[in-house]
């Protein structure tokens, strides 16, 4: 009788273990199938430079495994078309949400756009255009001249003439050339302009603006705003 019960118990345990094993294998197979499932994401047909306005003919769809998919990958064309690339996009690489922006000339969440008062300016490079990156220097009579914000370059929101018109080459717009990724046209557009720079607006963090205001409001120091070649060369 005891042996019969023992045998029955062993049989039951074996059956439970076998069922658990079968279920475990089933779960692994289901997970494997799910990982093999694919999701359609948007990718560039070819390499796209930074600062380019993305058109639909630059894009196509590519299937990626579900296990490789992340929520930052874009899956719809209209999420990308009309956006500006913030960094270069590699050929056939899934486009991540943070790599494109529709309003690149607007300040980010920690910035605001400040018009620099004329009395704060000593000089502004003539070749500066909207969307460029610039370096800001402090020129002081007491010998404390230096570069401000050494760790970064500042984005120019706009540059306007005394007629309150955006300074550019009307026959060869710098912004249009930038959208097309044509460095030669970007360079050529700076040789002629529809006016001299009278106003410059910079995207600055609050702390950056307060530093400028504190340094220049005493009238003992002024700013020199210099064009940075990364505005063009970064397109490579």
mmCIF file of C-alpha atoms in Angstrom:
data_model
loop_
_atom_site.group_PDB
_atom_site.id
_atom_site.type_symbol
_atom_site.label_atom_id
_atom_site.label_comp_id
_atom_site.label_asym_id
_atom_site.label_seq_id
_atom_site.Cartn_x
_atom_site.Cartn_y
_atom_site.Cartn_z
ATOM 1 C CA UNK A 1 0.000 0.000 0.000
ATOM 2 C CA UNK A 2 2.811 2.356 0.954
ATOM 3 C CA UNK A 3 4.698 1.584 -2.208
ATOM 4 C CA UNK A 4 1.549 2.225 -4.228
ATOM 5 C CA UNK A 5 1.090 5.661 -2.628
ATOM 6 C CA UNK A 6 4.739 6.455 -3.138
ATOM 7 C CA UNK A 7 4.500 5.489 -6.772
ATOM 8 C CA UNK A 8 1.347 7.567 -7.181
ATOM 9 C CA UNK A 9 3.018 10.580 -5.558
ATOM 10 C CA UNK A 10 6.050 10.197 -7.769
ATOM 11 C CA UNK A 11 3.809 9.973 -10.816
ATOM 12 C CA UNK A 12 1.914 13.127 -9.822
ATOM 13 C CA UNK A 13 5.120 15.066 -9.138
ATOM 14 C CA UNK A 14 6.586 13.895 -12.433
ATOM 15 C CA UNK A 15 3.466 14.959 -14.268
ATOM 16 C CA UNK A 16 3.527 18.401 -12.629
ATOM 17 C CA UNK A 17 7.220 18.843 -13.437
ATOM 18 C CA UNK A 18 6.642 17.726 -17.009
ATOM 19 C CA UNK A 19 3.746 20.153 -17.367
ATOM 20 C CA UNK A 20 5.855 22.960 -15.898
ATOM 21 C CA UNK A 21 8.661 22.133 -18.309
ATOM 22 C CA UNK A 22 6.295 22.109 -21.259
ATOM 23 C CA UNK A 23 4.805 25.430 -20.142
ATOM 24 C CA UNK A 24 8.277 26.932 -19.681
ATOM 25 C CA UNK A 25 9.275 25.873 -23.183
ATOM 26 C CA UNK A 26 6.020 27.318 -24.518
ATOM 27 C CA UNK A 27 6.646 30.675 -22.799
ATOM 28 C CA UNK A 28 10.191 30.790 -24.181
ATOM 29 C CA UNK A 29 8.899 30.038 -27.657
ATOM 30 C CA UNK A 30 6.224 32.722 -27.404
ATOM 31 C CA UNK A 31 8.809 35.274 -26.214
ATOM 32 C CA UNK A 32 11.106 34.269 -29.042
ATOM 33 C CA UNK A 33 8.311 34.706 -31.576
ATOM 34 C CA UNK A 34 7.505 38.145 -30.130
ATOM 35 C CA UNK A 35 11.152 39.147 -30.369
ATOM 36 C CA UNK A 36 11.192 38.046 -33.995
ATOM 37 C CA UNK A 37 8.164 40.182 -34.806
ATOM 38 C CA UNK A 38 9.035 43.298 -36.725
ATOM 39 C CA UNK A 39 7.953 46.917 -36.508
ATOM 40 C CA UNK A 40 8.087 49.411 -39.384
ATOM 41 C CA UNK A 41 10.216 52.487 -38.612
ATOM 42 C CA UNK A 42 11.274 55.531 -40.641
ATOM 43 C CA UNK A 43 14.880 55.645 -41.905
ATOM 44 C CA UNK A 44 16.848 57.894 -44.301
ATOM 45 C CA UNK A 45 17.425 56.533 -47.794
ATOM 46 C CA UNK A 46 20.887 58.078 -47.698
ATOM 47 C CA UNK A 47 23.029 60.063 -45.249
ATOM 48 C CA UNK A 48 21.380 63.354 -44.223
ATOM 49 C CA UNK A 49 23.488 66.228 -42.913
ATOM 50 C CA UNK A 50 22.721 68.247 -39.786
ATOM 51 C CA UNK A 51 20.609 71.353 -40.321
ATOM 52 C CA UNK A 52 18.683 69.915 -43.277
ATOM 53 C CA UNK A 53 14.916 70.243 -43.662
ATOM 54 C CA UNK A 54 13.739 66.668 -44.202
ATOM 55 C CA UNK A 55 11.596 65.906 -47.258
ATOM 56 C CA UNK A 56 9.507 62.801 -47.828
ATOM 57 C CA UNK A 57 11.653 61.720 -50.790
ATOM 58 C CA UNK A 58 14.624 61.427 -48.406
ATOM 59 C CA UNK A 59 12.875 58.768 -46.327
ATOM 60 C CA UNK A 60 11.635 55.217 -46.497
ATOM 61 C CA UNK A 61 10.407 52.511 -44.158
ATOM 62 C CA UNK A 62 12.478 49.666 -42.741
ATOM 63 C CA UNK A 63 11.417 46.705 -40.645
ATOM 64 C CA UNK A 64 13.225 46.203 -37.330
ATOM 65 C CA UNK A 65 12.827 43.410 -34.803
ATOM 66 C CA UNK A 66 10.498 44.200 -31.953
ATOM 67 C CA UNK A 67 13.288 43.424 -29.505
ATOM 68 C CA UNK A 68 15.397 46.183 -31.064
ATOM 69 C CA UNK A 69 12.601 48.747 -31.152
ATOM 70 C CA UNK A 70 12.549 51.684 -28.701
ATOM 71 C CA UNK A 71 9.849 54.278 -28.123
ATOM 72 C CA UNK A 72 12.163 57.032 -29.377
ATOM 73 C CA UNK A 73 12.105 55.557 -32.906
ATOM 74 C CA UNK A 74 9.723 57.304 -35.292
ATOM 75 C CA UNK A 75 7.206 55.159 -37.166
ATOM 76 C CA UNK A 76 5.241 57.703 -39.221
ATOM 77 C CA UNK A 77 6.450 59.821 -42.135
ATOM 78 C CA UNK A 78 4.591 62.910 -40.925
ATOM 79 C CA UNK A 79 6.568 62.776 -37.683
ATOM 80 C CA UNK A 80 9.743 63.464 -39.680
ATOM 81 C CA UNK A 81 8.804 65.352 -42.849
ATOM 82 C CA UNK A 82 9.266 69.094 -42.371
ATOM 83 C CA UNK A 83 11.529 68.631 -39.365
ATOM 84 C CA UNK A 84 15.110 69.919 -39.239
ATOM 85 C CA UNK A 85 17.944 67.539 -38.426
ATOM 86 C CA UNK A 86 19.828 68.490 -35.275
ATOM 87 C CA UNK A 87 22.639 66.003 -35.968
ATOM 88 C CA UNK A 88 23.575 63.944 -39.051
ATOM 89 C CA UNK A 89 21.348 60.935 -39.771
ATOM 90 C CA UNK A 90 22.992 57.745 -40.956
ATOM 91 C CA UNK A 91 21.766 55.825 -43.985
ATOM 92 C CA UNK A 92 19.137 53.216 -43.040
ATOM 93 C CA UNK A 93 19.433 54.025 -39.322
ATOM 94 C CA UNK A 94 16.110 54.369 -37.443
ATOM 95 C CA UNK A 95 15.399 58.062 -36.867
ATOM 96 C CA UNK A 96 15.172 58.891 -33.171
ATOM 97 C CA UNK A 97 12.778 61.571 -31.960
ATOM 98 C CA UNK A 98 15.478 63.743 -30.362
ATOM 99 C CA UNK A 99 17.519 63.964 -33.561
ATOM 100 C CA UNK A 100 14.999 66.200 -35.344
ATOM 101 C CA UNK A 101 13.221 69.396 -34.377
ATOM 102 C CA UNK A 102 10.622 71.499 -36.180
ATOM 103 C CA UNK A 103 11.574 74.771 -34.511
ATOM 104 C CA UNK A 104 15.362 74.665 -34.356
ATOM 105 C CA UNK A 105 15.751 78.463 -34.243
ATOM 106 C CA UNK A 106 13.543 78.733 -31.188
ATOM 107 C CA UNK A 107 15.077 78.518 -27.713
ATOM 108 C CA UNK A 108 14.960 75.210 -25.886
ATOM 109 C CA UNK A 109 13.119 74.635 -22.619
ATOM 110 C CA UNK A 110 15.822 76.287 -20.488
ATOM 111 C CA UNK A 111 16.412 79.252 -22.798
ATOM 112 C CA UNK A 112 14.764 82.431 -24.017
ATOM 113 C CA UNK A 113 15.524 84.650 -27.012
ATOM 114 C CA UNK A 114 17.227 87.891 -25.975
ATOM 115 C CA UNK A 115 17.859 90.907 -28.190
ATOM 116 C CA UNK A 116 21.279 92.209 -27.223
ATOM 117 C CA UNK A 117 21.121 95.984 -26.566
ATOM 118 C CA UNK A 118 23.217 98.011 -28.986
ATOM 119 C CA UNK A 119 25.069 99.706 -26.127
ATOM 120 C CA UNK A 120 26.335 96.281 -25.040
ATOM 121 C CA UNK A 121 27.950 95.591 -28.430
ATOM 122 C CA UNK A 122 31.443 96.505 -29.549
ATOM 123 C CA UNK A 123 31.301 94.488 -32.780
ATOM 124 C CA UNK A 124 29.291 91.812 -34.572
ATOM 125 C CA UNK A 125 30.727 89.763 -37.450
ATOM 126 C CA UNK A 126 29.107 90.810 -40.737
ATOM 127 C CA UNK A 127 28.747 87.218 -41.952
ATOM 128 C CA UNK A 128 26.475 86.072 -39.119
ATOM 129 C CA UNK A 129 23.054 84.795 -40.172
ATOM 130 C CA UNK A 130 20.030 83.273 -38.421
ATOM 131 C CA UNK A 131 20.724 79.710 -37.323
ATOM 132 C CA UNK A 132 24.478 80.255 -37.041
ATOM 133 C CA UNK A 133 26.503 79.442 -33.964
ATOM 134 C CA UNK A 134 28.646 82.208 -32.535
ATOM 135 C CA UNK A 135 31.254 82.781 -29.862
ATOM 136 C CA UNK A 136 30.765 85.604 -27.411
ATOM 137 C CA UNK A 137 33.726 87.571 -26.048
ATOM 138 C CA UNK A 138 33.928 90.265 -23.397
ATOM 139 C CA UNK A 139 36.114 93.270 -24.249
ATOM 140 C CA UNK A 140 37.051 95.267 -21.170
ATOM 141 C CA UNK A 141 39.271 98.305 -20.708
ATOM 142 C CA UNK A 142 40.612 96.981 -17.399
ATOM 143 C CA UNK A 143 42.324 94.030 -19.094
ATOM 144 C CA UNK A 144 39.799 91.378 -18.058
ATOM 145 C CA UNK A 145 38.785 90.573 -21.652
ATOM 146 C CA UNK A 146 37.862 86.929 -22.146
ATOM 147 C CA UNK A 147 35.549 84.524 -23.903
ATOM 148 C CA UNK A 148 32.195 84.007 -22.238
ATOM 149 C CA UNK A 149 30.573 80.568 -22.007
ATOM 150 C CA UNK A 150 33.715 78.760 -23.126
ATOM 151 C CA UNK A 151 32.097 75.333 -23.077
ATOM 152 C CA UNK A 152 29.530 76.139 -25.728
ATOM 153 C CA UNK A 153 28.625 78.171 -28.765
ATOM 154 C CA UNK A 154 25.461 80.261 -28.857
ATOM 155 C CA UNK A 155 22.698 79.874 -31.464
ATOM 156 C CA UNK A 156 21.597 83.017 -33.303
ATOM 157 C CA UNK A 157 17.802 83.333 -33.468
ATOM 158 C CA UNK A 158 17.851 86.228 -35.935
ATOM 159 C CA UNK A 159 19.885 89.161 -37.262
ATOM 160 C CA UNK A 160 18.025 92.193 -38.552
ATOM 161 C CA UNK A 161 18.870 95.384 -40.387
ATOM 162 C CA UNK A 162 17.877 98.895 -39.294
ATOM 163 C CA UNK A 163 14.763 98.409 -41.443
ATOM 164 C CA UNK A 164 13.815 95.439 -39.213
ATOM 165 C CA UNK A 165 14.359 93.005 -42.088
ATOM 166 C CA UNK A 166 16.183 89.715 -41.626
ATOM 167 C CA UNK A 167 19.732 90.141 -42.932
ATOM 168 C CA UNK A 168 20.380 87.674 -45.755
ATOM 169 C CA UNK A 169 21.158 87.428 -49.445
ATOM 170 C CA UNK A 170 17.700 87.636 -51.090
ATOM 171 C CA UNK A 171 18.972 85.925 -54.258
ATOM 172 C CA UNK A 172 20.721 83.132 -52.398
ATOM 173 C CA UNK A 173 19.218 82.680 -48.932
ATOM 174 C CA UNK A 174 21.521 81.216 -46.335
ATOM 175 C CA UNK A 175 18.629 79.424 -44.616
ATOM 176 C CA UNK A 176 17.485 77.871 -47.910
ATOM 177 C CA UNK A 177 21.043 76.783 -48.680
ATOM 178 C CA UNK A 178 21.260 75.286 -45.191
ATOM 179 C CA UNK A 179 18.043 73.354 -45.736
ATOM 180 C CA UNK A 180 19.521 71.972 -48.971
ATOM 181 C CA UNK A 181 22.790 71.141 -47.199
ATOM 182 C CA UNK A 182 24.779 73.144 -49.771
ATOM 183 C CA UNK A 183 27.858 74.517 -48.002
ATOM 184 C CA UNK A 184 29.117 76.380 -51.067
ATOM 185 C CA UNK A 185 25.873 78.325 -51.338
ATOM 186 C CA UNK A 186 25.878 78.938 -47.584
ATOM 187 C CA UNK A 187 29.324 80.466 -47.892
ATOM 188 C CA UNK A 188 28.453 82.463 -51.006
ATOM 189 C CA UNK A 189 25.291 83.854 -49.425
ATOM 190 C CA UNK A 190 27.398 85.673 -46.817
ATOM 191 C CA UNK A 191 29.284 87.707 -49.414
ATOM 192 C CA UNK A 192 26.239 89.833 -50.196
ATOM 193 C CA UNK A 193 23.397 90.910 -47.946
ATOM 194 C CA UNK A 194 20.329 93.112 -48.033
ATOM 195 C CA UNK A 195 21.632 95.275 -45.198
ATOM 196 C CA UNK A 196 24.073 95.622 -42.332
ATOM 197 C CA UNK A 197 23.396 93.933 -38.997
ATOM 198 C CA UNK A 198 21.674 96.343 -36.651
ATOM 199 C CA UNK A 199 20.030 93.919 -34.212
ATOM 200 C CA UNK A 200 21.077 90.459 -33.078
ATOM 201 C CA UNK A 201 18.945 88.027 -31.096
ATOM 202 C CA UNK A 202 20.552 85.127 -29.220
ATOM 203 C CA UNK A 203 19.078 82.044 -27.583
ATOM 204 C CA UNK A 204 20.433 82.175 -24.036
ATOM 205 C CA UNK A 205 19.810 80.536 -20.698
ATOM 206 C CA UNK A 206 18.633 82.961 -18.032
ATOM 207 C CA UNK A 207 21.949 82.704 -16.180
ATOM 208 C CA UNK A 208 23.845 83.543 -19.388
ATOM 209 C CA UNK A 209 21.786 86.648 -20.050
ATOM 210 C CA UNK A 210 22.087 87.825 -16.445
ATOM 211 C CA UNK A 211 25.866 87.430 -16.660
ATOM 212 C CA UNK A 212 25.981 89.520 -19.851
ATOM 213 C CA UNK A 213 23.728 92.170 -18.326
ATOM 214 C CA UNK A 214 25.790 92.368 -15.154
ATOM 215 C CA UNK A 215 29.048 92.717 -17.069
ATOM 216 C CA UNK A 216 27.852 95.244 -19.657
ATOM 217 C CA UNK A 217 25.338 97.415 -17.806
ATOM 218 C CA UNK A 218 28.146 99.306 -16.058
ATOM 219 C CA UNK A 219 29.389 100.408 -19.514
ATOM 220 C CA UNK A 220 32.922 99.290 -18.622
ATOM 221 C CA UNK A 221 32.816 96.285 -20.936
ATOM 222 C CA UNK A 222 31.224 95.369 -24.257
ATOM 223 C CA UNK A 223 30.591 92.247 -26.281
ATOM 224 C CA UNK A 224 32.307 91.008 -29.404
ATOM 225 C CA UNK A 225 30.158 88.426 -31.212
ATOM 226 C CA UNK A 226 32.180 86.310 -33.614
ATOM 227 C CA UNK A 227 31.003 83.919 -36.306
ATOM 228 C CA UNK A 228 31.986 80.269 -35.725
ATOM 229 C CA UNK A 229 32.943 78.130 -38.712
ATOM 230 C CA UNK A 230 31.094 75.202 -37.111
ATOM 231 C CA UNK A 231 27.941 76.820 -38.477
ATOM 232 C CA UNK A 232 29.014 75.525 -41.894
ATOM 233 C CA UNK A 233 31.648 72.869 -41.216
ATOM 234 C CA UNK A 234 29.374 70.986 -38.787
ATOM 235 C CA UNK A 235 27.252 70.048 -41.778
ATOM 236 C CA UNK A 236 29.823 67.397 -42.757
#
